[in-house]
Coordinates of C-alpha atoms and ligand atoms in Angstrom, one line a residue:
X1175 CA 9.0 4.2 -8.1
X1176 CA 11.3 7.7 -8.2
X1177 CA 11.4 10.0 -10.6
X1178 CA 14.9 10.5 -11.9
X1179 CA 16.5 13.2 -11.7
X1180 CA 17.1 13.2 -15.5
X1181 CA 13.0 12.7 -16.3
X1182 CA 12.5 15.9 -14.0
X1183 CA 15.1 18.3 -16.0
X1184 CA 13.1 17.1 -19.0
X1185 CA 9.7 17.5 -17.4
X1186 CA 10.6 21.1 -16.6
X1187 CA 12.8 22.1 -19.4
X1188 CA 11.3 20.8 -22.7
X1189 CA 8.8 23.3 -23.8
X1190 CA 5.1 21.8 -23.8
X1191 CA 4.7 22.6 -28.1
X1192 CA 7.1 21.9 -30.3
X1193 CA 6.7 22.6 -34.6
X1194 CA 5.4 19.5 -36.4
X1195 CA 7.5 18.3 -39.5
X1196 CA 4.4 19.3 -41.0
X1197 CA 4.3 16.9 -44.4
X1198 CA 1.1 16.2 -46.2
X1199 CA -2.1 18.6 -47.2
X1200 CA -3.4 19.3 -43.5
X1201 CA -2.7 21.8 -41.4
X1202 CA -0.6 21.0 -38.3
X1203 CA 0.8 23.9 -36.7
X1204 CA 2.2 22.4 -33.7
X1205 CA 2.0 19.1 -31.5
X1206 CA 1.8 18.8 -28.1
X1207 CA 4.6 17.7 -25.9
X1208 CA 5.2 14.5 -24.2
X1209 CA 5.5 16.3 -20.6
X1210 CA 2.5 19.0 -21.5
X1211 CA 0.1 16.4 -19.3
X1212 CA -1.9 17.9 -16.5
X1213 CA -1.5 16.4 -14.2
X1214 CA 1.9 16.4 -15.1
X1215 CA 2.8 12.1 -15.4
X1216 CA 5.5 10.3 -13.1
X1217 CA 8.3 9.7 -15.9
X1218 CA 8.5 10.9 -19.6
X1219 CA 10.9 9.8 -22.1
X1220 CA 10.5 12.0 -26.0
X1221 CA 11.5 9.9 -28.7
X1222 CA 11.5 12.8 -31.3
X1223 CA 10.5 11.8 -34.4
X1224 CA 8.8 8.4 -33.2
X1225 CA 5.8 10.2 -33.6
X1226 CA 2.5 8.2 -34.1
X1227 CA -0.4 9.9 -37.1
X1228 CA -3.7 9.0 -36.4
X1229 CA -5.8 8.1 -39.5
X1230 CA -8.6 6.6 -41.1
X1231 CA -6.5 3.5 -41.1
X1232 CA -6.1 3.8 -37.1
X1233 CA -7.9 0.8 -35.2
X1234 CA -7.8 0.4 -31.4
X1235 CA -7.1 -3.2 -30.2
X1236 CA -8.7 -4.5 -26.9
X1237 CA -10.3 -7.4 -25.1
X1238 CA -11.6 -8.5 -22.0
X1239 CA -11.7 -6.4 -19.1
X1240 CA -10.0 -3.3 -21.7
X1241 CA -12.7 -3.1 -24.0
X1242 CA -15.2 -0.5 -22.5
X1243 CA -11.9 1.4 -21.7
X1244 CA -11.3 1.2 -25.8
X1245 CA -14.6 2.5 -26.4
X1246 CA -14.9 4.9 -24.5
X1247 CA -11.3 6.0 -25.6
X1248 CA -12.7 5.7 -29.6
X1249 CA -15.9 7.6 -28.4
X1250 CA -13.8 10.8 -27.5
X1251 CA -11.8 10.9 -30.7
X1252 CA -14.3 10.0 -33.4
X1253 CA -16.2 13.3 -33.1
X1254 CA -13.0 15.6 -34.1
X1255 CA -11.4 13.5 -36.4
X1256 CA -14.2 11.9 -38.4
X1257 CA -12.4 8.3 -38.0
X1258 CA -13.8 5.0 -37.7
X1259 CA -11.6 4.1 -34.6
X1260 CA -12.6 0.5 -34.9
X1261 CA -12.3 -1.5 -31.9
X1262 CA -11.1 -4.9 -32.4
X1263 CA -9.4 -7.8 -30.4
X1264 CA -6.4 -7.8 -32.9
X1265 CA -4.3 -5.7 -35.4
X1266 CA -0.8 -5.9 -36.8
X1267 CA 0.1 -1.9 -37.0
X1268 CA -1.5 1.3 -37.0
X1269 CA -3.1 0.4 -33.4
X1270 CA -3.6 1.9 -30.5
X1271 CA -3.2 -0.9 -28.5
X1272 CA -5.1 -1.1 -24.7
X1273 CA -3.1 -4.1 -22.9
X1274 CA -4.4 -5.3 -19.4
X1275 CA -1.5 -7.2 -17.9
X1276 CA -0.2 -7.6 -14.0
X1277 CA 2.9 -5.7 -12.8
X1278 CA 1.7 -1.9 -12.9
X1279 CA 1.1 -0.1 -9.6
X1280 CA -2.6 0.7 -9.0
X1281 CA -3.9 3.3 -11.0
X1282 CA -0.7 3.5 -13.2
X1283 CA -0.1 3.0 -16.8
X1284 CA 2.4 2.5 -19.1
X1285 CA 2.4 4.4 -22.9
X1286 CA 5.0 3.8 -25.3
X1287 CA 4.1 6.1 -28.4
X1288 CA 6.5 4.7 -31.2
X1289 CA 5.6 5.7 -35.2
X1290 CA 3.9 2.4 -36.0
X1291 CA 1.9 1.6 -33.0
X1292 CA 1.1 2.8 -29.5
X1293 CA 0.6 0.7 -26.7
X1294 CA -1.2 1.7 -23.3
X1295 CA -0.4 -0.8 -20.5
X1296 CA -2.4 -1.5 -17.0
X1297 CA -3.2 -3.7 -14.4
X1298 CA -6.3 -2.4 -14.1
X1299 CA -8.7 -1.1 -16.4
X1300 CA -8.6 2.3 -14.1
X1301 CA -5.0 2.6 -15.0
X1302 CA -6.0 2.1 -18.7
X1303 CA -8.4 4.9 -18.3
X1304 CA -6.2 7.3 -16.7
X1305 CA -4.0 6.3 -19.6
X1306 CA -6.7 7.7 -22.0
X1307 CA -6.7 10.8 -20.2
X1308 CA -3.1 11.5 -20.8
X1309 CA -3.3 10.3 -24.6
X1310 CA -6.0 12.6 -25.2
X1311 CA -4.3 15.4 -24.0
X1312 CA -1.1 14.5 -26.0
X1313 CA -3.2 15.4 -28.9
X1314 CA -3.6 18.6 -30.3
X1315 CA -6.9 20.8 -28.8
X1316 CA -9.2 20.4 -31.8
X1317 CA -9.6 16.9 -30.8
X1318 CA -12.4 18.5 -28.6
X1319 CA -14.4 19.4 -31.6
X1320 CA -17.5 18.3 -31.8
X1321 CA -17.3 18.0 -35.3
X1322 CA -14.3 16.6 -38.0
X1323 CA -11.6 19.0 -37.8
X1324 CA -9.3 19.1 -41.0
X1325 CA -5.6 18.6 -39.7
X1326 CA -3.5 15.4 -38.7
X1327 CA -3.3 13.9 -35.9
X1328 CA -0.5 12.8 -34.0
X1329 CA 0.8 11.7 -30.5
X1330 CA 4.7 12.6 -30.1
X1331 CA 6.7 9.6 -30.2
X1332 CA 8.2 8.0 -26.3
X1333 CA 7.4 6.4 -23.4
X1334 CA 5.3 7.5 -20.1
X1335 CA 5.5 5.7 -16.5
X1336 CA 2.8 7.3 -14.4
X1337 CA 0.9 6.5 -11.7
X1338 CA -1.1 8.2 -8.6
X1339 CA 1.1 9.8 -5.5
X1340 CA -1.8 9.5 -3.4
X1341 CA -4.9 6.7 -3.4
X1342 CA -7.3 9.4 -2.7
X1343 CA -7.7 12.4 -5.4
X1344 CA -11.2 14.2 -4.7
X1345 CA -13.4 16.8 -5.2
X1346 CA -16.8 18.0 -3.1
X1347 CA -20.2 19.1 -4.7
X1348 CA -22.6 20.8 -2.0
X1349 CA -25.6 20.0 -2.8
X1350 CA -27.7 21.4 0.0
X1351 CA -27.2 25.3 -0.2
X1352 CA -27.8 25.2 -3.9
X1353 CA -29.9 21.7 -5.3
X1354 CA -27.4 20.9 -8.7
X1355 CA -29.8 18.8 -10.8
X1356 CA -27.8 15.1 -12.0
X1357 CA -27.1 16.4 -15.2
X1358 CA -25.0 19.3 -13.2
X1359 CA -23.6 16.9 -11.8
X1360 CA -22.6 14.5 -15.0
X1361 CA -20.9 17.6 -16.0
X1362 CA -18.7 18.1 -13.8
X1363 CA -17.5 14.5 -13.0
X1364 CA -16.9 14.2 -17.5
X1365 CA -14.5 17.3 -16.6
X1366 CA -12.8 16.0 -13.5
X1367 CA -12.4 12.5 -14.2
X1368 CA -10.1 14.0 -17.3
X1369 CA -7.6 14.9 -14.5
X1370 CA -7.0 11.5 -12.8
X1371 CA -9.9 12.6 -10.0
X1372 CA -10.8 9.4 -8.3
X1373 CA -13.4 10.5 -6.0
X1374 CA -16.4 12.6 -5.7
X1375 CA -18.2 13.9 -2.1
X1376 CA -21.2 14.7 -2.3
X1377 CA -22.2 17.0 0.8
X1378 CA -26.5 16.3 0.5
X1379 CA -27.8 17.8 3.7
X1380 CA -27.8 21.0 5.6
X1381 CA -29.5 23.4 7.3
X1382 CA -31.0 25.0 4.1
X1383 CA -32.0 21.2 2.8
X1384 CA -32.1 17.7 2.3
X1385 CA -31.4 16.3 -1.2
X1386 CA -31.4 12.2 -0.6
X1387 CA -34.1 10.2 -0.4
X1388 CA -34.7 8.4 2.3
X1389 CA -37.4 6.1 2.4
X1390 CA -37.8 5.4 6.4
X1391 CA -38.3 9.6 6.8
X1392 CA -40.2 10.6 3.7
X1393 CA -40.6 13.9 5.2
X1394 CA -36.6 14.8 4.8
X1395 CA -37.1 15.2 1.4
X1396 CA -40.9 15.7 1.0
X1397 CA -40.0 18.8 3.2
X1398 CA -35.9 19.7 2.8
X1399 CA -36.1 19.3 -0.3
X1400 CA -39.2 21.2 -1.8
X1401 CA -39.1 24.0 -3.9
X1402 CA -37.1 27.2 -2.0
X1403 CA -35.0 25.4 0.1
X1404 CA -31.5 27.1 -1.9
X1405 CA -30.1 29.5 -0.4
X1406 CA -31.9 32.8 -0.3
X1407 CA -35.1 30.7 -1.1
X1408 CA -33.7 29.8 -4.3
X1409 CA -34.0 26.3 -6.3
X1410 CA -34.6 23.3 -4.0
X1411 CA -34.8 20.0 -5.4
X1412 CA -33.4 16.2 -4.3
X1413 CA -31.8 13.0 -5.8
X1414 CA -34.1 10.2 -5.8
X1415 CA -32.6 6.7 -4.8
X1416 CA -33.1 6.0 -8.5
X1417 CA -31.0 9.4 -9.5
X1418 CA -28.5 8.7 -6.8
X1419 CA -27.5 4.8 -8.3
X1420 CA -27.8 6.3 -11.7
X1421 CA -25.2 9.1 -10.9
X1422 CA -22.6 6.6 -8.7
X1423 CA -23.1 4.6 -11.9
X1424 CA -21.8 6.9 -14.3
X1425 CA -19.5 8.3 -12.2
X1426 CA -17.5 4.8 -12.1
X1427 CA -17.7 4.3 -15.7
X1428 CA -14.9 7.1 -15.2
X1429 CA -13.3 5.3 -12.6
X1430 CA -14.7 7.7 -9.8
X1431 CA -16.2 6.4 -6.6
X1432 CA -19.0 8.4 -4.9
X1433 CA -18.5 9.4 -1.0
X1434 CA -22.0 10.4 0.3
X1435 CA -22.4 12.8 3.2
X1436 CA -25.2 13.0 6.0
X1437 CA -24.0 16.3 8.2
X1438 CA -24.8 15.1 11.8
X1439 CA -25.2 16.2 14.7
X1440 CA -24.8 20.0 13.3
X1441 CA -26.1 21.2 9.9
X1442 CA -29.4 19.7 10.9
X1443 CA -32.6 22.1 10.6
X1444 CA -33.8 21.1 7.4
X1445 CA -34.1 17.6 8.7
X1446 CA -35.5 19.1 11.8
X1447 CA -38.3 21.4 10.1
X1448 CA -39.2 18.1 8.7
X1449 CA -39.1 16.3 11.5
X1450 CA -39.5 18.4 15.0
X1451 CA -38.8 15.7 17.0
X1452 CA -35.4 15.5 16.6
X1453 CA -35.4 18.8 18.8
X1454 CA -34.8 18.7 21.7
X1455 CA -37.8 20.4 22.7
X1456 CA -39.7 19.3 20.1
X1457 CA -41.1 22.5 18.4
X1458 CA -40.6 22.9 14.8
X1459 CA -37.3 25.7 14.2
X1460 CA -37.9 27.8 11.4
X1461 CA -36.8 27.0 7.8
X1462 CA -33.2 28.6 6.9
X1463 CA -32.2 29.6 4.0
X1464 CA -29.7 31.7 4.9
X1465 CA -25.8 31.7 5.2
X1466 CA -25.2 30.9 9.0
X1467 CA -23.7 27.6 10.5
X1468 CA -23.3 25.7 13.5
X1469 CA -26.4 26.9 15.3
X1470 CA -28.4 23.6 14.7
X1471 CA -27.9 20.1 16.8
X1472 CA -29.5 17.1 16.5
X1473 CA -30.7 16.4 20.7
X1474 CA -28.0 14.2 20.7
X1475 CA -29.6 12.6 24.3
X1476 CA -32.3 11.4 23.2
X1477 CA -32.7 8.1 21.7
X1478 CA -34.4 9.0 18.6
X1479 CA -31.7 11.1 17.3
X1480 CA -29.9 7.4 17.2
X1481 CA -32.2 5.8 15.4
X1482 CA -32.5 8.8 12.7
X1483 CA -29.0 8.3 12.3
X1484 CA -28.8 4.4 11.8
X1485 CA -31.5 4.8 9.6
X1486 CA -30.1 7.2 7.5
X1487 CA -26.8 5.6 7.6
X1488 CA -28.2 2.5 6.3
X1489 CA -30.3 3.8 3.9
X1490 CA -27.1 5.6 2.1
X1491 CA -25.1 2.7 2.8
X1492 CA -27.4 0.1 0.9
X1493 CA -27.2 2.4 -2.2
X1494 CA -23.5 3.1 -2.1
X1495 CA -21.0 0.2 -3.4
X1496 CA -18.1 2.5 -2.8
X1497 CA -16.2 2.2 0.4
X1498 CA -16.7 5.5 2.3
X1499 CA -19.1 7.1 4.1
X1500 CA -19.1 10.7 5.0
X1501 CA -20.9 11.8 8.5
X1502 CA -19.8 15.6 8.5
X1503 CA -19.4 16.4 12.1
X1504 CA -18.2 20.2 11.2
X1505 CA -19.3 23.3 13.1
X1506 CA -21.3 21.7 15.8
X1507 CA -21.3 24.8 18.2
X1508 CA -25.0 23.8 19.1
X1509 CA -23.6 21.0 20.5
X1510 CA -22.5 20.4 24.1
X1511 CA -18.2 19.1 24.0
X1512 CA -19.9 15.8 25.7
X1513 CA -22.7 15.2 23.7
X1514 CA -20.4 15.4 20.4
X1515 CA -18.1 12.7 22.1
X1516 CA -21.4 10.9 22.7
X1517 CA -22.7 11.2 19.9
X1518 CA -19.6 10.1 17.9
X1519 CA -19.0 7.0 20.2
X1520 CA -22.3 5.8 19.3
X1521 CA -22.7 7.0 15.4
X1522 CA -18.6 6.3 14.2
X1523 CA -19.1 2.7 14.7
X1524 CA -22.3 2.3 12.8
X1525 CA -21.2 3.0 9.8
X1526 CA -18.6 0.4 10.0
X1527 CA -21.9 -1.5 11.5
X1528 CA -23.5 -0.7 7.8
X1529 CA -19.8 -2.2 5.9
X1530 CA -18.7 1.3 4.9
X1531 CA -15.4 3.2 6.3
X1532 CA -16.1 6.5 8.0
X1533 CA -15.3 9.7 6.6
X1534 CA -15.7 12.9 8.9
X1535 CA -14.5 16.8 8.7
X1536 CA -11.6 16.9 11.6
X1537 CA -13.9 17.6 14.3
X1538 CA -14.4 14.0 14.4
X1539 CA -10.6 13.5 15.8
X1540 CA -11.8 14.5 19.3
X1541 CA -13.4 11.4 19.2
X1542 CA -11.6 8.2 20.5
X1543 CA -14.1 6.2 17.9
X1544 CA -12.2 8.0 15.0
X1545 CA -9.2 6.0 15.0
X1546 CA -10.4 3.7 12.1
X1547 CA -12.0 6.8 10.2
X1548 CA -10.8 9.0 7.5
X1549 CA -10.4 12.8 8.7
X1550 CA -11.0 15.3 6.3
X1551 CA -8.6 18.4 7.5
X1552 CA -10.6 21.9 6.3
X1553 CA -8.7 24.5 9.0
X1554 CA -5.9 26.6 7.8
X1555 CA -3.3 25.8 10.6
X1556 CA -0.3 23.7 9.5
X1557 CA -0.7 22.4 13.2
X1558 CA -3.6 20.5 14.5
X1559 CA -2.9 18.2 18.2
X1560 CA -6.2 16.3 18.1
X1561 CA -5.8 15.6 14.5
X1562 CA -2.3 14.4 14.8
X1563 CA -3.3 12.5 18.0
X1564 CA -6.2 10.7 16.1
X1565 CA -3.8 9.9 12.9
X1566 CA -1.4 8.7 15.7
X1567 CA -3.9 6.1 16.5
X1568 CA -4.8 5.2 13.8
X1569 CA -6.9 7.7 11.5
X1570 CA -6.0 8.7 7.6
X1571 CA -6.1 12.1 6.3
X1572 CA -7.4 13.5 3.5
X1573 CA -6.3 17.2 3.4
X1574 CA -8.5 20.2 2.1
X1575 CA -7.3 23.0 3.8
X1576 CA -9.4 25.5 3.4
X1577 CA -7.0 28.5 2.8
X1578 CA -5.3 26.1 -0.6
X1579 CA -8.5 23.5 -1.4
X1580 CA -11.6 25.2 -0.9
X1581 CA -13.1 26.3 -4.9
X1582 CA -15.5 28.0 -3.4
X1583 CA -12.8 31.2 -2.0
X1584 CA -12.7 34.0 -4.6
X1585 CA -10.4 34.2 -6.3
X1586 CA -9.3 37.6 -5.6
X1587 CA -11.5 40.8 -4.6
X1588 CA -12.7 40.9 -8.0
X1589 CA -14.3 37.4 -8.2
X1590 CA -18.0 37.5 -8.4
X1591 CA -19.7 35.5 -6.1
X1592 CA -17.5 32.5 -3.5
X1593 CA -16.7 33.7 -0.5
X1594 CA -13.6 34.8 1.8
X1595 CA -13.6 33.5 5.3
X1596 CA -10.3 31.8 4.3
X1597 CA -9.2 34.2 2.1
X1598 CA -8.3 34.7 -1.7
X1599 CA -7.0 31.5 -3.4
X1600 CA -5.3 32.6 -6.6
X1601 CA -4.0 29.7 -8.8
X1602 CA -0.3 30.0 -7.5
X1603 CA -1.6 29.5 -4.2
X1604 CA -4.1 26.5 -4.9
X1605 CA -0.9 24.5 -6.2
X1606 CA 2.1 25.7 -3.9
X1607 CA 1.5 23.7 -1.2
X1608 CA 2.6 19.9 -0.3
X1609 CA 0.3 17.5 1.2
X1610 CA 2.7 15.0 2.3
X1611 CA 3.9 17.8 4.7
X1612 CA 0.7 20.1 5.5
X1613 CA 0.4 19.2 9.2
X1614 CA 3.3 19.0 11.6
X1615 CA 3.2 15.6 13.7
X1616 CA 1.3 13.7 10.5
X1617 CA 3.5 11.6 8.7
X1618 CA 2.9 10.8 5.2
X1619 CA 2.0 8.0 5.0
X1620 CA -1.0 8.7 7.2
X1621 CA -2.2 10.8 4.3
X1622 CA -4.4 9.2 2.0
X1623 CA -4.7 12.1 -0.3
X1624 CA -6.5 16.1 -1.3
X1625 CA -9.6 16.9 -1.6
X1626 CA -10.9 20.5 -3.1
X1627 CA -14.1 21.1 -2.2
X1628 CA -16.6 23.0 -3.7
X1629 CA -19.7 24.9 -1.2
X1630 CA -22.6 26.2 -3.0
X1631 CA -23.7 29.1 -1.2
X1632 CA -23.0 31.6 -3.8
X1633 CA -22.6 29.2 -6.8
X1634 CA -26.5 28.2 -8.8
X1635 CA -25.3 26.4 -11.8
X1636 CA -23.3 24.5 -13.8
X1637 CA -21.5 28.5 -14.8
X1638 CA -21.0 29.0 -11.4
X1639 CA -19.3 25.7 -10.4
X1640 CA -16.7 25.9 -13.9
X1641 CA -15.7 29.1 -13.3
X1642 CA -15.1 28.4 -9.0
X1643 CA -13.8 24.9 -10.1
X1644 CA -11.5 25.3 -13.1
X1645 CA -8.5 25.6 -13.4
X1646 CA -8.2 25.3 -9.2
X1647 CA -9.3 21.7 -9.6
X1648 CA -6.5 20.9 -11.6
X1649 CA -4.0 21.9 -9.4
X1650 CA -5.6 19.8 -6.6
X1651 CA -5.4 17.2 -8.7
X1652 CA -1.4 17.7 -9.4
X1653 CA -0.9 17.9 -5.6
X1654 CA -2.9 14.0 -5.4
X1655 CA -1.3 12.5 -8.9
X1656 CA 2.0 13.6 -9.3
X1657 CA 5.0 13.0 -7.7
X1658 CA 6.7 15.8 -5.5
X1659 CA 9.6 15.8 -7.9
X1660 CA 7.5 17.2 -10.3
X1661 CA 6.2 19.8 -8.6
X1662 CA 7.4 23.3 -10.2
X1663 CA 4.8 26.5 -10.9
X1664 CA 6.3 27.4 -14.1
X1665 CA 5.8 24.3 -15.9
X1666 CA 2.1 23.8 -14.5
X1667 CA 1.6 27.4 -15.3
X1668 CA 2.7 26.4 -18.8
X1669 CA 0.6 23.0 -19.1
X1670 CA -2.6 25.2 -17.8
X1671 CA -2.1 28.2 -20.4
X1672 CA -2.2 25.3 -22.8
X1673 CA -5.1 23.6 -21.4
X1674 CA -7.3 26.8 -21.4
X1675 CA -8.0 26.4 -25.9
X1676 CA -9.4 22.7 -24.8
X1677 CA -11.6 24.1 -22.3
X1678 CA -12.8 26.6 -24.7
X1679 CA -13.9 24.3 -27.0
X1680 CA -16.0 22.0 -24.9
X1681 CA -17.5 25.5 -23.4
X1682 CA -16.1 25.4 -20.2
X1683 CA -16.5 28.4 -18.5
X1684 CA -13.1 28.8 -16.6
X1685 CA -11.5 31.6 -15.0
X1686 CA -9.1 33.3 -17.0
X1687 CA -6.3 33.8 -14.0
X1688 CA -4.0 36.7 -14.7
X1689 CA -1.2 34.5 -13.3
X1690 CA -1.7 32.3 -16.5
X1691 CA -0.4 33.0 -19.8
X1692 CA -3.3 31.5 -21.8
X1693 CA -2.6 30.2 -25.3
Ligands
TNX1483 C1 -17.3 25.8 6.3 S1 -15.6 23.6 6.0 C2 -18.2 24.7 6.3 C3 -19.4 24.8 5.5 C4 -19.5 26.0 4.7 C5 -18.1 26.4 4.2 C6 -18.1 27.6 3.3 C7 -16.8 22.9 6.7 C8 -16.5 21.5 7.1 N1 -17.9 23.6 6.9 O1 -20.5 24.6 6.2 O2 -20.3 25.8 3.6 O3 -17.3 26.7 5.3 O4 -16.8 27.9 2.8

């Protein structure tokens, strides 16, 4: 589906607040605009005064399939605006209406906002939900209140198409360097599931620890993951099996799928404090907690370094229902060329072994076995021959370069804490790229979407990871959602600077960019 040209001019010329025919005894200073969406939606039509009020009166009709959809959609707007926000299978008017129907492409939705009734449309209930992310945003920022806000409530009257550019919209949580505790991590998938992010990596092993459970080594955890294994000796902590099915449950109640990562052969000392034997000459290394890489390797001749990593591989695979599984392979200068090739033609093909897809940071292209993987693509070059040789064969991309992607680069010399190997990513830079055209010789259909990633060597809490992740994430999330048509830095400048009040109230704690005028 293209975007005409005619929905573009709109998208980039309408102004994202316009003044409300304000009538009645509540305040309403100004409504949102149809195109004020991050990210910004496929097609948008205004029907000026079409408009739709919200009241007391208001139900929300469902059934089937749509009905935790409708909850969850009359869960977010009960607290602001002290309605009822019944959900029942059937209503004349005054409805929002959640319709599951065939005909929608995956993902995509359908709103038609008219004065009477508004109808969201989906094949799926995922569509439905990303539908609820853009109504919720068409209304004003106090819906965010905790508490009834006195002021009406409406949705500017027309019609949105929208659906995802790319199948593949993600973000990374590290894990390892700094342990974040579930809750952490509930946090942040409530924030970036609000932006049509489908996917969440979760990077749980490195050199400074191990944060999964897994039951054949007890020691990975018993050991990598005890008190002091953050970086600088900070933290330490790990996810049970328990907290691990309880987190990849709530993360697809919001339509996000978990991608688990083991780091093999490199990014391996915690595992092999634990465990000496996976050295090669089986003496205990000390424990790390500092910010080096790539000088640990798995003894990737030896036949026990295979079985740790079926074992592994299965444990994490029995306790994932999603359909990816990540097996690092970054920075592995402790590893001989051979032995990665090895390595990777024995370890690629187990995970397929295990039912999963595997997911791997570039390195993996030198690999023949990666044809049927996913590559993530972290460098900063737009030109990459192995990678391009590997897609050529076969392999999909998922692109988080690390000089556009990667939340955890300050944002300028200012920033406190991230670091800089890849240099400053202001806001401007996080969104002007295009991913459909990142790497010469990859074609884009070989690109199954972005990924922003977010390390945790500087970042402790849930602070830390708002004020690295927001607003970056959200222009990684533009680059995977929206179509290229839509691309322009003025209007997502505008949509943020709007954004940045709804933030505010749920106590976000985002970066303030100077590049943003916030409202
Ligand atoms: C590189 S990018 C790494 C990580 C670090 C990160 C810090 C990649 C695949 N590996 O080990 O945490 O830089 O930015």
């Amino acid at each position: 589906m293209r975007l005409t040209r005619l929905a573009v001019a709109l998208i980039v010329a309408l102004p994202l607040v316009t003044a409300t025919a304000s009538a009645g005894p509540f305040p309403g200073p100004a409504m949102i605009a149809l195109t004020g969406v991050l990210p910004a939606v496929a097609e948008a039509t205004p029907a000026p005064g079409d408009d739709f009020r919200l009241t007391a009166q208001t139900v929300i009709t469902a059934s089937g399939d749509a009905m935790p959809v409708a909850g969850q959609l009359a869960a977010a707007l009960r607290p602001a605006t002290g309605f009822g926000l019944p959900v029942v299978t059937a209503a004349g008017t005054a409805a929002i209406a959640l319709v599951l129907e065939p005909g929608h492409p995956d993902e995509g939705y359908r709103l038609d906002i008219r004065d009477a009734r508004v109808e969201l449309r989906a094949s799926r209930p995922a569509g439905l939900f990303a539908g609820v992310q853009t109504l919720r945003q068409l209304l004003p920022p106090e819906i965010e209140a905790d508490t009834p806000q006195r002021r009406r409530w409406v949705l500017p009257g027309g019609h949105i198409k929208d659906h995802p550019r790319y199948a593949y919209r993600g973000s990374m949580l590290d894990l390892a360097r700094h342990f974040h505790e579930p809750a952490e991590v509930r946090a942040y998938i409530d924030q970036i599931s609000r932006f049509k992010i489908n996917y969440l990596h979760l990077h749980l092993s490195d050199d400074q620890g191990w944060r999964i459970q897994i039951d054949s080594w007890p020691r990975l955890t018993e050991v990598g993951g005890a008190p002091g294994t953050g970086v600088g000796g900070a933290g330490g902590g790990f996810l049970t099996k328990d907290d691990y099915r309880d987190l990849v449950r709530y993360a697809a109640d919001r339509y996000i799928t978990i991608v688990p990562e083991i780091d093999m052969p490199g990014h391996v000392n915690a595992a092999q404090v634990a465990y000496p034997e996976l050295t090669c000459d089986g003496v205990a290394p000390k424990a790390r907690t500092d910010m080096r890489v790539g000088y640990s390797s798995l003894c990737v001749g030896e036949e026990i370094a295979y079985r740790f990593a079926e074992d592994v591989i299965r444990e994490v695979a029995e306790m994932t229902p999603g359909p990816y599984l990540h097996i690092g392979g970054d920075e592995t200068f402790a590893t001989a060329h051979g032995g990665y090739l090895a390595f990777q033609r024995r370890v690629l093909p187990l995970v397929g072994e295990h039912g999963k897809t595997a997911f791997g940071w570039h390195e993996i292209a030198q690999s023949p076995a990666a044809a049927g993987a996913v590559l993530q693509y972290w460098g900063k070059e737009n030109s990459h021959p192995a990678v391009a040789t590997a897609v050529a064969a076969g392999a999909r991309l998922v692109l988080s370069p690390a000089n556009r992607a990667y939340l955890d680069m300050r944002y300028d010399k200012l920033t406190p804490g991230g670091l800089d190997w890849a240099g400053s990513i202001e806001v401007r830079k996080a969104y002007d790229w295009n991913p459909g055209r990142l790497l010469h010789g990859v074609p884009e259909e070989s690109v199954l979407g972005v990924e922003a990633p977010l390390w945790s060597e500087t970042l402790r809490d849930l602070a830390d990871i708002e004020f690295m992740a927001f607003p970056r994430l959200v222009a990684a999330a533009e680059l995977g959602w929206s179509p290229r048509a839509t691309h322009d830095w003025e209007s997502f400048r505008a949509r943020l600077g709007a954004y940045g009040p709804r933030w505010a109230r749920q106590g976000v704690r985002f970066h303030r960019s100077p590049q943003i005028r916030w409202s």
